[in-house]
Amino acid sequence: MALKHEPTAPYHSAQDALRVLETVAHTAAGVTETELARHTGLGPERLTVLLRMLRREGYVEQIGGGAYITGDTLRRLTSAQDRERALTDKLQLMLDRLRDSVGAAVYISRYVDGEVKITQYAAGPTAPAVNEWGDFRYSAHATAVGKSLLTQLDHNGRRDHLARHKMARLTSRTITSDKLLLSRLESQPPTVPVLDLQEYAVGTVCAAVPITAGASVGCLAVSLPVEHAHRLKQAADTLNRNAAPVLLSLAI
């Protein structure tokens, strides 16, 4: 499977954060912000923002003299014995926080072995999850999640997926023409959230933003009842601003 490489802002942030973490991890006694700037080549403002995020997420800790050392989250994620459980727990914590921040259900989806898969989500009484009345694996053409994942594949990857999954009409808004869908996916800017405006289910709107780590295609998504559609853009923007920590966890 070939990917369509168009790095987004969260991707660049995660890459810069990885450079910071690599430097911190190789200095057991701790490394100062000045030393980090020299080793990573990052400007002071950029570095300050990244360090704030890394401290908040537990990737680094600050000790006496202002030096930074590896934090508990990083130690757990780099432990072969505890990594999968640590990753699941960390992602769930971030999803719960995002759910509360946007006031809506949020999801992480991955493209695994040629299929769309919702790997984790956070919902609640005031943030209901989408009713999966049609298997998401066969509804990529109609969901924000599916379309976001498909935009991250190259043209042949998209055609392969659509060849394996018939584009059923799920609502009156569902696109069932592969030519039209492929055209829209091709013209989708990587920095603009992919939308589902009642294409999968009547009464539900969704948005998704990419979180591609290396050869692993993924996305963050949010769903809202149609009566809250006016909140969708703001919710998607919040997801995009908070995608870097999620992407970083997946990349470590």
mmCIF file of C-alpha atoms in Angstrom:
data_model
loop_
_atom_site.group_PDB
_atom_site.id
_atom_site.type_symbol
_atom_site.label_atom_id
_atom_site.label_comp_id
_atom_site.label_asym_id
_atom_site.label_seq_id
_atom_site.Cartn_x
_atom_site.Cartn_y
_atom_site.Cartn_z
ATOM 1 C CA MET A 1 0.000 0.000 0.000
ATOM 2 C CA ALA A 2 1.478 3.342 -1.060
ATOM 3 C CA LEU A 3 0.754 6.518 0.861
ATOM 4 C CA LYS A 4 0.156 9.998 -0.418
ATOM 5 C CA HIS A 5 2.706 12.022 1.559
ATOM 6 C CA GLU A 6 1.428 15.532 2.253
ATOM 7 C CA PRO A 7 2.613 16.346 5.797
ATOM 8 C CA THR A 8 0.223 18.368 7.956
ATOM 9 C CA ALA A 9 1.026 20.787 10.775
ATOM 10 C CA PRO A 10 0.439 18.107 13.464
ATOM 11 C CA TYR A 11 2.861 15.833 11.598
ATOM 12 C CA HIS A 12 5.571 18.510 11.626
ATOM 13 C CA SER A 13 4.906 19.202 15.324
ATOM 14 C CA ALA A 14 5.208 15.513 16.163
ATOM 15 C CA GLN A 15 8.450 15.243 14.183
ATOM 16 C CA ASP A 16 9.921 18.253 16.009
ATOM 17 C CA ALA A 17 8.783 16.819 19.351
ATOM 18 C CA LEU A 18 10.510 13.520 18.522
ATOM 19 C CA ARG A 19 13.755 15.409 17.911
ATOM 20 C CA VAL A 20 13.426 16.996 21.348
ATOM 21 C CA LEU A 21 12.682 13.644 22.994
ATOM 22 C CA GLU A 22 15.630 11.943 21.316
ATOM 23 C CA THR A 23 17.955 14.618 22.689
ATOM 24 C CA VAL A 24 16.466 14.396 26.189
ATOM 25 C CA ALA A 25 16.610 10.589 26.181
ATOM 26 C CA HIS A 26 20.329 10.603 25.332
ATOM 27 C CA THR A 27 21.234 12.888 28.253
ATOM 28 C CA ALA A 28 20.641 11.047 31.531
ATOM 29 C CA ALA A 29 21.680 14.010 33.696
ATOM 30 C CA GLY A 30 19.187 16.322 32.023
ATOM 31 C CA VAL A 31 19.412 18.888 29.237
ATOM 32 C CA THR A 32 18.577 22.594 29.416
ATOM 33 C CA GLU A 33 16.344 24.494 26.996
ATOM 34 C CA THR A 34 19.423 26.282 25.618
ATOM 35 C CA GLU A 35 21.146 22.964 24.956
ATOM 36 C CA LEU A 36 17.983 21.582 23.357
ATOM 37 C CA ALA A 37 17.808 24.562 21.018
ATOM 38 C CA ARG A 38 21.415 24.023 19.987
ATOM 39 C CA HIS A 39 21.016 20.273 19.411
ATOM 40 C CA THR A 40 17.647 20.388 17.625
ATOM 41 C CA GLY A 41 17.997 23.649 15.713
ATOM 42 C CA LEU A 42 14.525 24.710 16.861
ATOM 43 C CA GLY A 43 13.818 28.369 17.568
ATOM 44 C CA PRO A 44 13.114 29.470 21.168
ATOM 45 C CA GLU A 45 9.394 30.124 20.659
ATOM 46 C CA ARG A 46 8.838 26.827 18.859
ATOM 47 C CA LEU A 47 10.827 24.931 21.489
ATOM 48 C CA THR A 48 8.921 26.549 24.368
ATOM 49 C CA VAL A 49 5.587 25.484 22.863
ATOM 50 C CA LEU A 50 6.808 21.914 22.316
ATOM 51 C CA LEU A 51 8.244 21.613 25.825
ATOM 52 C CA ARG A 52 4.978 22.847 27.307
ATOM 53 C CA MET A 53 3.107 20.129 25.410
ATOM 54 C CA LEU A 54 5.666 17.453 26.301
ATOM 55 C CA ARG A 55 5.494 18.327 29.990
ATOM 56 C CA ARG A 56 1.689 18.353 29.970
ATOM 57 C CA GLU A 57 1.591 14.907 28.359
ATOM 58 C CA GLY A 58 4.220 13.480 30.721
ATOM 59 C CA TYR A 59 6.904 12.891 28.079
ATOM 60 C CA VAL A 60 9.466 15.045 29.891
ATOM 61 C CA GLU A 61 9.946 16.340 33.436
ATOM 62 C CA GLN A 62 11.814 19.425 34.607
ATOM 63 C CA ILE A 63 14.341 19.068 37.424
ATOM 64 C CA GLY A 64 16.541 21.464 39.367
ATOM 65 C CA GLY A 65 18.303 24.090 37.299
ATOM 66 C CA GLY A 66 15.601 23.912 34.625
ATOM 67 C CA ALA A 67 16.991 20.796 32.939
ATOM 68 C CA TYR A 68 14.690 18.280 31.288
ATOM 69 C CA ILE A 69 14.712 14.506 31.735
ATOM 70 C CA THR A 70 12.483 11.768 30.349
ATOM 71 C CA GLY A 71 9.026 11.568 31.907
ATOM 72 C CA ASP A 72 6.950 8.598 33.012
ATOM 73 C CA THR A 73 4.833 8.523 29.842
ATOM 74 C CA LEU A 74 7.895 8.251 27.614
ATOM 75 C CA ARG A 75 9.437 5.565 29.822
ATOM 76 C CA ARG A 76 6.252 3.491 29.651
ATOM 77 C CA LEU A 77 5.809 3.913 25.898
ATOM 78 C CA THR A 78 9.400 2.848 25.212
ATOM 79 C CA SER A 79 9.134 -0.207 27.459
ATOM 80 C CA ALA A 80 8.704 -3.332 25.360
ATOM 81 C CA GLN A 81 6.926 -5.075 28.226
ATOM 82 C CA ASP A 82 4.322 -2.377 28.876
ATOM 83 C CA ARG A 83 4.088 -0.506 25.580
ATOM 84 C CA GLU A 84 0.737 -1.678 24.185
ATOM 85 C CA ARG A 85 -1.116 -1.169 27.462
ATOM 86 C CA ALA A 86 0.636 2.164 28.017
ATOM 87 C CA LEU A 87 -0.261 3.337 24.499
ATOM 88 C CA THR A 88 -3.906 2.329 24.868
ATOM 89 C CA ASP A 89 -4.169 4.052 28.255
ATOM 90 C CA LYS A 90 -2.447 7.221 26.999
ATOM 91 C CA LEU A 91 -4.614 7.483 23.892
ATOM 92 C CA GLN A 92 -7.776 6.915 25.930
ATOM 93 C CA LEU A 93 -6.777 9.672 28.339
ATOM 94 C CA MET A 94 -6.297 12.079 25.425
ATOM 95 C CA LEU A 95 -9.577 11.030 23.809
ATOM 96 C CA ASP A 96 -11.472 11.548 27.074
ATOM 97 C CA ARG A 97 -9.931 14.984 27.389
ATOM 98 C CA LEU A 98 -10.813 15.855 23.795
ATOM 99 C CA ARG A 99 -14.393 14.616 24.266
ATOM 100 C CA ASP A 100 -14.819 16.943 27.226
ATOM 101 C CA SER A 101 -13.153 19.809 25.363
ATOM 102 C CA VAL A 102 -15.312 19.627 22.225
ATOM 103 C CA GLY A 103 -18.452 18.305 23.915
ATOM 104 C CA ALA A 104 -18.784 15.468 21.420
ATOM 105 C CA ALA A 105 -17.761 11.867 20.828
ATOM 106 C CA VAL A 106 -14.244 11.490 19.421
ATOM 107 C CA TYR A 107 -12.596 8.558 17.678
ATOM 108 C CA ILE A 108 -9.236 7.221 16.534
ATOM 109 C CA SER A 109 -9.384 5.220 13.348
ATOM 110 C CA ARG A 110 -6.627 3.295 11.535
ATOM 111 C CA TYR A 111 -6.350 1.715 8.120
ATOM 112 C CA VAL A 112 -5.282 -1.828 9.010
ATOM 113 C CA ASP A 113 -4.686 -4.568 6.425
ATOM 114 C CA GLY A 114 -6.771 -2.716 3.858
ATOM 115 C CA GLU A 115 -9.712 -2.080 6.179
ATOM 116 C CA VAL A 116 -11.145 0.869 8.124
ATOM 117 C CA LYS A 117 -11.039 0.193 11.860
ATOM 118 C CA ILE A 118 -12.151 2.350 14.791
ATOM 119 C CA THR A 119 -9.469 1.461 17.332
ATOM 120 C CA GLN A 120 -10.570 3.652 20.257
ATOM 121 C CA TYR A 121 -13.210 6.230 21.067
ATOM 122 C CA ALA A 122 -14.553 8.352 23.888
ATOM 123 C CA ALA A 123 -18.260 9.036 24.271
ATOM 124 C CA GLY A 124 -20.692 9.756 27.101
ATOM 125 C CA PRO A 125 -24.281 10.663 27.996
ATOM 126 C CA THR A 126 -23.895 14.177 26.574
ATOM 127 C CA ALA A 127 -21.563 13.062 23.780
ATOM 128 C CA PRO A 128 -23.187 10.006 22.174
ATOM 129 C CA ALA A 129 -21.231 7.848 19.762
ATOM 130 C CA VAL A 130 -22.423 7.234 16.223
ATOM 131 C CA ASN A 131 -24.801 4.303 15.948
ATOM 132 C CA GLU A 132 -22.862 1.834 13.773
ATOM 133 C CA TRP A 133 -25.896 0.594 11.907
ATOM 134 C CA GLY A 134 -23.737 -0.209 8.873
ATOM 135 C CA ASP A 135 -20.291 -1.788 9.273
ATOM 136 C CA PHE A 136 -17.663 0.980 9.082
ATOM 137 C CA ARG A 137 -15.399 -1.348 7.106
ATOM 138 C CA TYR A 138 -17.831 -1.193 4.191
ATOM 139 C CA SER A 139 -18.806 2.477 4.572
ATOM 140 C CA ALA A 140 -15.557 4.340 3.935
ATOM 141 C CA HIS A 141 -17.165 6.180 1.015
ATOM 142 C CA ALA A 142 -19.787 7.685 3.330
ATOM 143 C CA THR A 143 -17.970 8.433 6.593
ATOM 144 C CA ALA A 144 -15.575 11.230 7.506
ATOM 145 C CA VAL A 145 -13.305 8.589 9.038
ATOM 146 C CA GLY A 146 -13.246 6.466 5.899
ATOM 147 C CA LYS A 147 -12.759 9.374 3.524
ATOM 148 C CA SER A 148 -9.955 10.812 5.656
ATOM 149 C CA LEU A 149 -8.138 7.478 5.581
ATOM 150 C CA LEU A 150 -8.641 7.113 1.838
ATOM 151 C CA THR A 151 -7.256 10.603 1.161
ATOM 152 C CA GLN A 152 -4.001 9.444 2.733
ATOM 153 C CA LEU A 153 -3.622 6.581 0.237
ATOM 154 C CA ASP A 154 -2.383 7.040 -3.293
ATOM 155 C CA HIS A 155 -4.771 6.738 -6.256
ATOM 156 C CA ASN A 156 -4.192 2.998 -6.707
ATOM 157 C CA GLY A 157 -4.748 2.372 -3.000
ATOM 158 C CA ARG A 158 -8.090 4.169 -3.137
ATOM 159 C CA ARG A 159 -9.209 2.311 -6.241
ATOM 160 C CA ASP A 160 -8.215 -0.995 -4.647
ATOM 161 C CA HIS A 161 -10.317 -0.239 -1.576
ATOM 162 C CA LEU A 162 -13.364 0.807 -3.588
ATOM 163 C CA ALA A 163 -13.023 -2.270 -5.800
ATOM 164 C CA ARG A 164 -13.312 -4.461 -2.698
ATOM 165 C CA HIS A 165 -16.230 -2.559 -1.134
ATOM 166 C CA LYS A 166 -19.400 -1.743 -3.064
ATOM 167 C CA MET A 167 -20.473 1.879 -2.534
ATOM 168 C CA ALA A 168 -23.953 1.377 -1.089
ATOM 169 C CA ARG A 169 -26.379 4.285 -0.764
ATOM 170 C CA LEU A 170 -26.840 4.727 2.981
ATOM 171 C CA THR A 171 -28.753 8.031 2.903
ATOM 172 C CA SER A 172 -29.957 10.391 0.177
ATOM 173 C CA ARG A 173 -26.645 12.281 0.543
ATOM 174 C CA THR A 174 -24.321 9.280 0.071
ATOM 175 C CA ILE A 175 -21.978 9.456 -2.909
ATOM 176 C CA THR A 176 -22.202 6.204 -4.856
ATOM 177 C CA SER A 177 -20.177 7.199 -7.927
ATOM 178 C CA ASP A 178 -16.568 6.042 -7.589
ATOM 179 C CA LYS A 179 -15.541 8.624 -10.204
ATOM 180 C CA LEU A 180 -17.073 11.485 -8.199
ATOM 181 C CA LEU A 181 -15.702 10.200 -4.893
ATOM 182 C CA LEU A 182 -12.183 9.730 -6.264
ATOM 183 C CA SER A 183 -12.275 13.242 -7.707
ATOM 184 C CA ARG A 184 -13.260 14.711 -4.339
ATOM 185 C CA LEU A 185 -10.655 12.697 -2.464
ATOM 186 C CA GLU A 186 -7.969 13.807 -4.907
ATOM 187 C CA SER A 187 -8.841 17.480 -4.457
ATOM 188 C CA GLN A 188 -9.128 17.280 -0.645
ATOM 189 C CA PRO A 189 -6.477 19.570 0.938
ATOM 190 C CA PRO A 190 -4.586 17.692 3.703
ATOM 191 C CA THR A 191 -5.012 20.624 6.105
ATOM 192 C CA VAL A 192 -8.813 20.783 5.740
ATOM 193 C CA PRO A 193 -10.986 18.380 7.794
ATOM 194 C CA VAL A 194 -12.940 15.766 5.837
ATOM 195 C CA LEU A 195 -16.684 16.009 6.472
ATOM 196 C CA ASP A 196 -19.648 13.645 6.551
ATOM 197 C CA LEU A 197 -22.877 15.667 6.457
ATOM 198 C CA GLN A 198 -25.519 12.971 6.989
ATOM 199 C CA GLU A 199 -23.904 10.752 4.344
ATOM 200 C CA TYR A 200 -23.560 7.742 6.652
ATOM 201 C CA ALA A 201 -26.532 8.282 8.961
ATOM 202 C CA VAL A 202 -29.438 10.703 8.904
ATOM 203 C CA GLY A 203 -29.193 13.002 11.929
ATOM 204 C CA THR A 204 -25.400 12.808 12.340
ATOM 205 C CA VAL A 205 -22.532 14.954 11.061
ATOM 206 C CA CYS A 206 -18.841 14.116 11.419
ATOM 207 C CA ALA A 207 -15.396 15.535 10.712
ATOM 208 C CA ALA A 208 -11.966 13.878 10.606
ATOM 209 C CA VAL A 209 -8.345 15.041 10.486
ATOM 210 C CA PRO A 210 -5.339 12.896 9.480
ATOM 211 C CA ILE A 211 -2.801 11.465 11.939
ATOM 212 C CA THR A 212 -0.392 9.551 9.712
ATOM 213 C CA ALA A 213 2.686 8.136 11.453
ATOM 214 C CA GLY A 214 5.213 6.640 9.046
ATOM 215 C CA ALA A 215 3.501 3.904 7.046
ATOM 216 C CA SER A 216 0.525 3.828 9.429
ATOM 217 C CA VAL A 217 -2.547 5.702 8.183
ATOM 218 C CA GLY A 218 -4.903 7.072 10.810
ATOM 219 C CA CYS A 219 -7.267 9.888 11.696
ATOM 220 C CA LEU A 220 -8.970 11.653 14.573
ATOM 221 C CA ALA A 221 -12.706 12.189 14.187
ATOM 222 C CA VAL A 222 -15.652 13.804 15.930
ATOM 223 C CA SER A 223 -19.402 13.226 15.562
ATOM 224 C CA LEU A 224 -22.328 15.476 16.448
ATOM 225 C CA PRO A 225 -26.123 15.323 16.191
ATOM 226 C CA VAL A 226 -27.235 17.302 13.141
ATOM 227 C CA GLU A 227 -28.850 19.951 15.351
ATOM 228 C CA HIS A 228 -25.308 20.815 16.519
ATOM 229 C CA ALA A 229 -23.880 20.964 12.990
ATOM 230 C CA HIS A 230 -22.970 24.629 13.549
ATOM 231 C CA ARG A 231 -20.341 23.390 16.061
ATOM 232 C CA LEU A 232 -18.670 20.979 13.652
ATOM 233 C CA LYS A 233 -16.022 23.314 12.233
ATOM 234 C CA GLN A 234 -14.925 24.482 15.680
ATOM 235 C CA ALA A 235 -14.819 20.876 16.936
ATOM 236 C CA ALA A 236 -12.720 19.846 13.921
ATOM 237 C CA ASP A 237 -10.337 22.754 14.482
ATOM 238 C CA THR A 238 -9.911 21.652 18.108
ATOM 239 C CA LEU A 239 -9.093 18.127 16.932
ATOM 240 C CA ASN A 240 -6.513 19.479 14.507
ATOM 241 C CA ARG A 241 -4.836 21.587 17.214
ATOM 242 C CA ASN A 242 -4.658 18.551 19.491
ATOM 243 C CA ALA A 243 -3.636 15.979 16.896
ATOM 244 C CA ALA A 244 0.123 16.356 17.466
ATOM 245 C CA PRO A 245 0.201 14.679 20.933
ATOM 246 C CA VAL A 246 -1.880 11.777 19.611
ATOM 247 C CA LEU A 247 0.353 11.411 16.578
ATOM 248 C CA LEU A 248 3.423 11.583 18.800
ATOM 249 C CA SER A 249 2.165 8.718 20.990
ATOM 250 C CA LEU A 250 1.606 6.581 17.889
ATOM 251 C CA ALA A 251 5.034 7.423 16.483
ATOM 252 C CA ILE A 252 7.100 6.635 19.591
#
